[in-house]
Short mmCIF file of C-alpha atoms in Angstrom, two decimals:
data_model
loop_
_atom_site.label_atom_id
_atom_site.label_comp_id
_atom_site.label_asym_id
_atom_site.label_seq_id
_atom_site.Cartn_x
_atom_site.Cartn_y
_atom_site.Cartn_z
CA MET A 1 52.41 261.99 57.78
CA ARG A 2 51.08 259.37 55.38
CA GLU A 3 48.03 259.35 53.16
CA ASP A 4 46.78 256.16 54.41
CA LEU A 5 46.26 257.70 57.85
CA LEU A 6 44.11 260.46 56.17
CA HIS A 7 42.07 257.61 54.55
CA PHE A 8 41.74 255.94 57.94
CA ILE A 9 40.61 259.12 59.67
CA TRP A 10 37.97 259.91 57.02
CA LYS A 11 36.71 256.27 56.80
CA TYR A 12 36.16 255.93 60.44
CA LYS A 13 35.30 259.50 61.22
CA LYS A 14 38.18 260.12 63.54
CA LEU A 15 37.87 263.74 63.53
CA GLN A 16 35.88 266.56 65.32
CA LEU A 17 32.71 266.09 63.41
CA ALA A 18 30.80 268.83 65.30
CA LYS A 19 32.99 271.61 64.21
CA LEU A 20 33.91 270.66 60.59
CA ALA A 21 34.31 273.60 58.08
CA THR A 22 35.99 274.01 54.70
CA THR A 23 39.01 276.31 54.39
CA LYS A 24 36.60 279.01 53.33
CA GLY A 25 34.52 278.65 56.51
CA GLU A 26 31.63 276.58 55.10
CA ALA A 27 30.07 274.30 57.65
CA VAL A 28 30.42 270.55 56.75
CA SER A 29 28.22 267.76 58.04
CA VAL A 30 29.10 264.17 57.12
CA VAL A 31 26.08 262.03 56.35
CA GLU A 32 28.02 259.15 54.62
CA VAL A 33 31.83 258.99 54.14
CA GLY A 34 31.36 256.92 51.01
CA ALA A 35 32.75 253.54 49.91
CA HIS A 36 36.50 253.25 50.16
CA ASN A 37 37.87 252.78 46.66
CA LEU A 38 41.27 250.86 46.49
CA LEU A 39 41.37 250.93 42.62
CA ALA A 40 41.88 253.87 40.21
CA GLY A 41 39.64 256.95 40.60
CA PRO A 42 38.52 258.98 43.65
CA ASP A 43 39.31 257.60 47.00
CA PHE A 44 35.73 257.46 48.32
CA PHE A 45 32.65 256.90 46.13
CA ASN A 46 29.07 257.99 46.74
CA ALA A 47 29.57 260.16 49.93
CA LYS A 48 26.86 262.43 51.18
CA LEU A 49 27.69 265.65 52.80
CA TYR A 50 26.05 268.90 53.83
CA ILE A 51 28.02 271.93 52.92
CA ASP A 52 26.42 275.09 54.21
CA ASP A 53 23.12 273.33 54.60
CA GLN A 54 23.24 272.18 50.97
CA LEU A 55 23.17 268.33 50.49
CA TRP A 56 25.77 266.98 48.13
CA ALA A 57 26.12 263.53 46.81
CA GLY A 58 29.43 262.45 45.04
CA ASN A 59 33.00 261.42 45.56
CA VAL A 60 35.71 262.47 48.00
CA GLU A 61 39.44 262.70 47.17
CA ILE A 62 42.10 262.63 49.73
CA HIS A 63 45.69 264.03 49.53
CA LEU A 64 48.48 265.14 51.79
CA LYS A 65 48.50 268.48 50.07
CA SER A 66 45.90 270.26 47.90
CA SER A 67 48.65 270.72 45.10
CA ASP A 68 48.77 266.94 44.77
CA TRP A 69 45.58 267.32 42.74
CA TYR A 70 47.54 268.92 40.00
CA ALA A 71 50.62 266.65 40.56
CA HIS A 72 48.31 263.75 39.79
CA HIS A 73 46.62 265.58 36.80
CA HIS A 74 43.10 265.15 38.19
CA GLU A 75 42.11 268.55 36.69
CA LYS A 76 42.32 266.84 33.33
CA ASP A 77 40.50 263.61 34.29
CA ALA A 78 36.75 263.41 33.89
CA ASN A 79 36.59 260.74 36.63
CA TYR A 80 37.19 263.45 39.14
CA ASN A 81 34.45 265.78 37.99
CA ASN A 82 32.09 264.39 40.58
CA VAL A 83 34.34 265.09 43.52
CA ILE A 84 32.38 267.21 46.05
CA LEU A 85 35.08 267.55 48.68
CA HIS A 86 38.87 267.59 48.73
CA VAL A 87 40.23 266.27 52.03
CA VAL A 88 43.83 267.18 52.73
CA TRP A 89 46.27 267.45 55.46
CA GLU A 90 47.59 270.82 54.25
CA ASP A 91 45.71 273.21 52.01
CA ASP A 92 48.47 274.83 49.91
CA CYS A 93 46.45 275.90 46.80
CA ALA A 94 43.03 276.24 45.34
CA VAL A 95 41.72 273.28 43.43
CA PHE A 96 39.39 273.15 40.39
CA ARG A 97 37.61 270.56 38.31
CA SER A 98 38.21 270.21 34.61
CA ASP A 99 35.26 272.60 34.02
CA ASN A 100 37.08 275.11 36.16
CA SER A 101 34.56 275.04 39.02
CA ALA A 102 36.14 275.16 42.47
CA ILE A 103 36.12 272.16 44.90
CA PRO A 104 35.61 272.86 48.63
CA THR A 105 38.61 271.78 50.68
CA LEU A 106 38.67 270.29 54.28
CA GLN A 107 42.04 270.70 55.95
CA LEU A 108 42.17 267.73 58.35
CA ARG A 109 44.96 268.88 60.55
CA ASP A 110 42.61 271.41 62.04
CA PHE A 111 40.19 268.76 63.23
CA ILE A 112 42.21 265.83 64.51
CA HIS A 113 42.65 264.83 68.21
CA GLU A 114 46.13 264.89 69.49
CA GLU A 115 45.73 261.44 71.02
CA LEU A 116 45.16 259.83 67.61
CA LEU A 117 48.34 261.39 66.19
CA THR A 118 50.34 260.22 69.28
CA ALA A 119 48.96 256.64 68.98
CA TYR A 120 49.77 256.73 65.24
CA GLN A 121 53.32 257.89 65.92
CA ASN A 122 53.83 255.24 68.58
CA LEU A 123 52.58 252.54 66.18
CA PHE A 124 55.19 253.40 63.56
CA ASP A 125 57.96 254.24 66.05
CA LYS A 126 60.65 251.65 65.14
CA SER A 127 62.74 252.19 68.30
CA GLN A 128 62.64 249.20 70.75
CA LYS A 129 60.81 247.12 68.03
CA THR A 130 62.58 244.14 66.47
CA PHE A 131 59.73 242.32 64.61
CA ILE A 132 56.51 244.15 63.82
CA ASN A 133 55.09 247.66 64.58
CA CYS A 134 52.36 246.60 67.00
CA GLN A 135 54.58 244.01 68.94
CA ASN A 136 54.14 245.88 72.25
CA ASP A 137 50.30 245.90 71.94
CA ILE A 138 49.13 242.99 69.70
CA ALA A 139 48.48 240.74 72.70
CA GLN A 140 45.96 243.13 74.12
CA VAL A 141 43.88 243.19 70.97
CA ASP A 142 40.35 241.61 71.29
CA ALA A 143 40.66 237.83 70.76
CA PHE A 144 37.50 237.67 68.65
CA LEU A 145 38.78 240.45 66.31
CA LYS A 146 42.04 238.57 65.90
CA LYS A 147 40.35 235.35 65.16
CA SER A 148 38.02 236.85 62.56
CA TRP A 149 40.92 238.75 60.89
CA LEU A 150 43.04 235.59 60.75
CA GLU A 151 40.24 233.66 59.00
CA ARG A 152 39.98 236.44 56.50
CA LEU A 153 43.73 236.50 55.97
CA TYR A 154 43.83 232.76 55.22
CA ILE A 155 41.16 233.21 52.46
CA GLU A 156 43.19 236.20 51.27
CA ARG A 157 46.31 233.97 51.07
CA LEU A 158 44.36 231.46 48.98
CA GLU A 159 43.30 234.19 46.71
CA ARG A 160 46.86 235.28 46.25
CA LYS A 161 47.93 231.76 45.42
CA SER A 162 45.08 231.49 42.94
CA ILE A 163 46.74 234.08 40.68
CA VAL A 164 49.60 231.63 39.83
CA ILE A 165 47.03 228.84 39.23
CA SER A 166 44.97 231.07 36.94
CA GLU A 167 48.13 231.82 34.86
CA LEU A 168 48.90 228.15 34.67
CA LEU A 169 45.46 227.43 33.40
CA LYS A 170 45.82 229.94 30.71
CA THR A 171 49.07 228.29 29.49
CA THR A 172 47.59 224.72 29.71
CA LYS A 173 44.21 225.65 28.18
CA ASN A 174 42.44 224.80 31.46
CA ASP A 175 43.92 221.38 31.84
CA TRP A 176 43.52 220.91 35.60
CA GLU A 177 45.46 217.66 35.80
CA GLN A 178 48.45 219.27 34.10
CA VAL A 179 48.22 222.33 36.50
CA LEU A 180 48.09 219.93 39.51
CA PHE A 181 51.10 218.01 38.17
CA VAL A 182 53.21 221.12 37.61
CA LEU A 183 52.29 222.51 41.14
CA LEU A 184 52.92 219.29 42.96
CA ALA A 185 56.28 218.88 41.19
CA LYS A 186 57.22 222.36 42.27
CA ASN A 187 56.40 221.67 45.87
CA PHE A 188 58.15 218.32 45.83
CA GLY A 189 61.30 220.31 45.10
CA LEU A 190 60.69 222.59 48.09
CA LYS A 191 62.57 225.95 48.09
CA VAL A 192 65.94 224.70 46.84
CA ASN A 193 64.63 222.69 43.77
CA GLY A 194 61.22 223.99 43.33
CA GLU A 195 62.02 225.90 40.17
CA ALA A 196 64.01 223.00 38.68
CA PHE A 197 61.13 220.54 39.29
CA TYR A 198 58.57 223.22 38.07
CA GLY A 199 60.64 223.49 34.81
CA LEU A 200 60.76 219.82 34.02
CA ALA A 201 57.06 219.27 34.89
CA HIS A 202 56.14 222.18 32.50
CA ARG A 203 57.88 220.52 29.70
CA LEU A 204 56.10 217.23 30.09
CA ASN A 205 52.56 216.68 28.66
CA PHE A 206 50.41 214.95 31.29
CA SER A 207 48.77 212.66 28.76
CA MET A 208 52.26 211.09 28.55
CA VAL A 209 52.71 210.97 32.36
CA ARG A 210 49.58 209.14 33.01
CA LYS A 211 50.67 206.24 30.70
CA LEU A 212 54.02 205.44 32.31
CA ASP A 213 54.90 203.13 35.23
CA GLN A 214 57.03 204.14 38.18
CA GLN A 215 60.35 203.21 36.58
CA GLN A 216 59.51 204.86 33.40
CA LEU A 217 58.56 208.05 35.17
CA GLU A 218 61.66 208.00 37.17
CA SER A 219 63.63 207.75 33.91
CA VAL A 220 61.83 210.67 32.53
CA PHE A 221 62.08 212.86 35.60
CA PHE A 222 65.70 212.08 36.22
CA GLY A 223 66.55 212.57 32.48
CA MET A 224 64.74 215.80 32.15
CA ALA A 225 66.45 216.99 35.29
CA HIS A 226 69.96 216.22 33.85
CA LEU A 227 70.53 213.43 36.47
CA LEU A 228 71.34 210.64 33.87
CA GLU A 229 74.13 212.55 31.97
CA GLY A 230 77.13 210.81 33.68
CA THR A 231 79.51 208.88 31.41
CA ALA A 232 80.79 206.43 33.99
CA VAL A 233 78.89 203.18 34.68
CA LEU A 234 77.50 203.87 38.08
CA ASP A 235 75.29 200.71 38.54
CA VAL A 236 72.76 198.59 36.75
CA TYR A 237 69.75 200.69 37.74
CA TYR A 238 71.28 203.91 36.55
CA GLN A 239 72.03 202.31 33.16
CA GLN A 240 68.46 200.96 33.01
CA LEU A 241 67.00 204.41 33.58
CA LYS A 242 69.40 206.02 31.11
CA LYS A 243 68.45 203.54 28.39
CA GLU A 244 64.69 203.95 29.23
CA PHE A 245 65.11 207.72 29.01
CA GLY A 246 66.84 207.61 25.75
CA TYR A 247 63.92 205.59 24.24
CA LEU A 248 61.22 207.71 25.69
CA LYS A 249 62.96 211.01 24.95
CA ASN A 250 62.92 209.98 21.22
CA LYS A 251 59.37 208.50 21.30
CA PHE A 252 57.83 211.65 22.92
CA GLN A 253 60.23 214.21 21.46
CA LEU A 254 61.21 215.36 24.91
CA VAL A 255 63.47 218.48 25.21
CA ASN A 256 65.26 219.38 28.50
CA ASP A 257 67.34 222.34 27.32
CA GLY A 258 67.30 225.13 29.78
CA ILE A 259 65.93 223.12 32.72
CA PRO A 260 68.06 223.73 35.86
CA LYS A 261 69.89 220.83 37.28
CA PRO A 262 68.57 220.08 40.76
CA GLU A 263 70.84 220.85 43.74
CA PHE A 264 71.98 218.45 46.44
CA PHE A 265 74.15 220.87 48.44
CA LYS A 266 72.75 221.87 51.92
CA LEU A 267 69.83 219.46 51.70
CA ARG A 268 69.25 216.66 54.10
CA PRO A 269 69.39 213.27 52.30
CA PRO A 270 65.60 212.61 52.58
CA ASN A 271 65.09 215.83 50.47
CA PHE A 272 67.61 214.90 47.82
CA PRO A 273 66.07 215.41 44.40
CA THR A 274 66.59 211.77 43.48
CA VAL A 275 64.39 210.71 46.36
CA ARG A 276 61.73 213.26 45.84
CA LEU A 277 61.43 212.59 42.07
CA SER A 278 61.08 208.96 42.80
CA GLN A 279 58.36 209.56 45.25
CA LEU A 280 56.59 211.83 42.81
CA ALA A 281 56.86 209.03 40.25
CA ASP A 282 55.18 206.69 42.61
CA VAL A 283 52.34 209.06 43.26
CA TYR A 284 51.51 209.33 39.55
CA SER A 285 52.15 205.65 38.74
CA THR A 286 49.57 204.90 41.45
CA HIS A 287 46.92 207.51 40.66
CA ARG A 288 46.23 208.12 37.08
CA ASN A 289 43.43 210.62 37.70
CA LEU A 290 44.81 212.32 40.84
CA PHE A 291 43.13 215.69 40.23
CA HIS A 292 39.66 214.15 40.35
CA GLN A 293 40.64 212.30 43.52
CA VAL A 294 42.00 215.33 45.45
CA MET A 295 38.91 217.39 44.41
CA SER A 296 36.61 214.69 45.81
CA VAL A 297 38.26 213.92 49.20
CA LYS A 298 36.27 215.40 52.11
CA ASN A 299 38.80 215.26 54.85
CA VAL A 300 42.59 215.26 55.60
CA ASP A 301 42.78 211.51 56.21
CA GLY A 302 41.66 210.95 52.65
CA LEU A 303 44.43 213.18 51.30
CA TYR A 304 46.99 211.38 53.56
CA ALA A 305 45.86 208.15 51.95
CA LEU A 306 46.29 209.50 48.38
CA PHE A 307 49.90 210.58 49.15
CA ASP A 308 50.90 207.34 50.91
CA ALA A 309 53.82 207.15 48.59
CA LYS A 310 57.46 206.00 48.69
CA ALA A 311 60.55 205.91 46.49
CA SER A 312 61.25 202.74 44.41
CA VAL A 313 63.17 199.82 45.87
CA TYR A 314 66.61 201.08 44.59
CA TRP A 315 66.41 204.04 46.88
CA ASN A 316 65.96 201.92 49.94
CA THR A 317 69.69 201.54 50.00
CA HIS A 318 70.65 204.80 48.09
CA PHE A 319 70.29 208.52 48.22
CA THR A 320 72.42 209.09 45.02
CA PHE A 321 73.33 206.79 42.21
CA GLY A 322 76.07 204.35 42.73
CA LYS A 323 76.58 204.97 46.47
CA GLU A 324 75.04 202.62 48.89
CA SER A 325 73.53 203.81 52.24
CA LYS A 326 71.94 202.29 55.31
CA LYS A 327 68.57 200.58 54.38
CA SER A 328 65.50 202.68 54.87
CA ILE A 329 62.20 202.98 53.11
CA LYS A 330 61.90 206.46 51.70
CA LYS A 331 58.16 207.26 52.38
CA LEU A 332 56.54 210.60 52.23
CA THR A 333 56.29 211.81 55.78
CA LYS A 334 53.11 213.22 57.15
CA ARG A 335 54.77 216.62 57.67
CA PHE A 336 55.84 216.72 54.00
CA VAL A 337 52.23 215.79 52.84
CA ASP A 338 50.91 218.54 55.15
CA LEU A 339 53.04 220.98 53.04
CA LEU A 340 51.64 219.55 49.83
CA ILE A 341 48.06 220.01 51.12
CA ILE A 342 48.68 223.47 52.25
CA ASN A 343 50.58 224.85 49.32
CA THR A 344 49.07 222.82 46.38
CA ILE A 345 45.91 220.89 47.11
CA LEU A 346 43.89 223.43 49.04
CA PRO A 347 44.70 226.43 46.88
CA LEU A 348 43.82 224.41 43.88
CA ARG A 349 40.55 223.28 45.40
CA PHE A 350 39.80 226.93 46.19
CA CYS A 351 40.53 228.03 42.65
CA TYR A 352 38.51 225.13 41.16
CA ALA A 353 35.53 225.91 43.21
CA ARG A 354 35.48 229.52 42.24
CA HIS A 355 36.12 228.71 38.61
CA HIS A 356 32.85 226.80 38.71
CA GLY A 357 31.02 229.49 40.71
CA LYS A 358 30.97 227.39 43.93
CA ASP A 359 32.04 227.97 47.52
CA ALA A 360 34.35 225.43 49.02
CA ASN A 361 35.54 227.50 51.91
CA ASP A 362 33.97 225.52 54.69
CA VAL A 363 35.46 222.19 53.50
CA ILE A 364 38.92 223.86 52.97
CA LEU A 365 38.86 225.58 56.36
CA GLU A 366 37.91 222.18 58.02
CA ILE A 367 40.87 220.40 56.27
CA VAL A 368 43.46 223.11 56.91
CA SER A 369 42.25 223.57 60.55
CA SER A 370 43.00 219.83 61.06
CA ILE A 371 46.59 220.25 60.03
CA PRO A 372 49.25 221.22 62.64
CA SER A 373 50.68 224.63 62.48
CA GLU A 374 53.88 225.22 60.38
CA LYS A 375 57.11 225.77 62.20
CA ASN A 376 59.33 228.75 61.17
CA THR A 377 60.86 231.88 62.54
CA VAL A 378 57.86 234.13 61.67
CA ILE A 379 55.39 231.87 63.62
CA ASP A 380 57.90 231.53 66.49
CA ASN A 381 58.18 235.42 66.69
CA PHE A 382 54.37 235.69 66.86
CA HIS A 383 54.25 233.06 69.62
CA VAL A 384 56.65 235.15 71.69
CA LEU A 385 54.14 238.07 71.45
CA GLY A 386 51.36 235.88 72.71
CA VAL A 387 49.78 235.13 69.28
CA SER A 388 49.95 231.38 68.79
CA ALA A 389 49.00 229.34 65.78
CA GLU A 390 47.18 226.18 66.75
CA SER A 391 46.64 224.93 63.19
CA ALA A 392 47.88 225.39 59.59
CA SER A 393 44.96 227.83 58.87
CA GLU A 394 46.35 230.22 61.58
CA SER A 395 49.97 229.75 60.64
CA GLN A 396 49.19 230.50 56.98
CA ALA A 397 47.20 233.50 58.15
CA LEU A 398 50.05 234.87 60.21
CA LEU A 399 52.37 234.47 57.20
CA GLN A 400 49.98 236.46 55.19
CA LEU A 401 49.73 239.03 57.91
CA TYR A 402 53.50 239.44 58.21
CA ASN A 403 54.36 239.34 54.56
CA GLU A 404 51.55 241.46 53.21
CA TYR A 405 50.86 243.92 56.04
CA CYS A 406 53.62 243.97 58.77
CA THR A 407 56.60 244.23 56.40
CA LYS A 408 54.92 246.73 54.24
CA ASN A 409 53.79 248.98 57.11
CA LYS A 410 50.17 248.57 55.97
CA CYS A 411 48.96 248.74 59.54
CA LEU A 412 45.96 250.81 58.73
CA GLN A 413 44.63 248.27 56.21
CA CYS A 414 45.11 245.57 59.00
CA ALA A 415 42.20 244.96 61.38
CA ILE A 416 44.70 244.60 64.28
CA GLY A 417 46.47 247.86 63.53
CA SER A 418 43.44 249.91 62.83
CA SER A 419 41.85 248.59 66.07
CA LEU A 420 44.86 249.93 68.11
CA LEU A 421 44.14 253.46 66.70
CA ARG A 422 40.37 253.19 67.15
#
């Protein structure tokens, strides 16, 4: 038995309401279950109950056992003095408020339908399940409910990403251009080099970045990333960048101690840090006020135009310094730009709108819904179960569902899981 099931039962009145009584035999009639509180304090605020024909208004606390009241020291906490009913699975002791007045107790196990417990046990039965708890039933859930829940989950995912943005705003004193630069750099590095790129971008003042041309930016990015520390003369371009970085490092007092050196191992050549940093340099040498531009664009095509960037000419015939390769222009692919939009631009637009007390959800949803779904194992597994993602909004929502609900067994906080029990 889990406490979240007791919350679910009380919240949705999944009990024999006509026969409710306290452990002392007092008749209980529920007028309002109260507002579910997910923060500190009693579990349900402002409930209304009749107990033996007397109307009570106050809070409801829920525990597995009555003795949990004392285990959690509620008897010493004034926040629990307004509890009018203690709802438990097992009543194993009498409970009193801090003023020593007794609190009526409702023992839920005496009023639960067997079918509900069976459905709950089946939901959390791990046998024959390889992905998620509801994998045998999720395809049968009402389509409108799933669609509505996925829309909410996408906004929830944006809210989660806003936490990181808010922390960056504090450290940069609300410099939105700097925040965009740092986040973009991190996402240019993808999973393998994200932290290394994040580290070098964090060390650079954006007021300097916006003054430099593409080659100067490359020299700074490569130098800060420890990619210009070879002693051998690799080629002319390498030596130009190294000399340029030496000058700019001294001029702007740049320090790269502690910044991880990017990895090349196990990366496809188009994702080599040399190529990605050169592309990032092209973006910022072309757009000096990128933040204002990405905030103003109304559709995905406008964003694609802003990130129509490529590595410098040297990289047309190189992936690493000093080693020539077959000629190819190293442009940002549409798929890569999609990831930048999903993981950087839209979360930042969401956070910026909220910072100014505005709602940009409609525009954000329109943009993300026009981007194709991401491809990964989680999305593929949902597809096998009959839950397909047609756009990035749905794939992002499914990732939020899987990471924050499915893997944490928070089925009763999930609209899909709770619908299967209702």
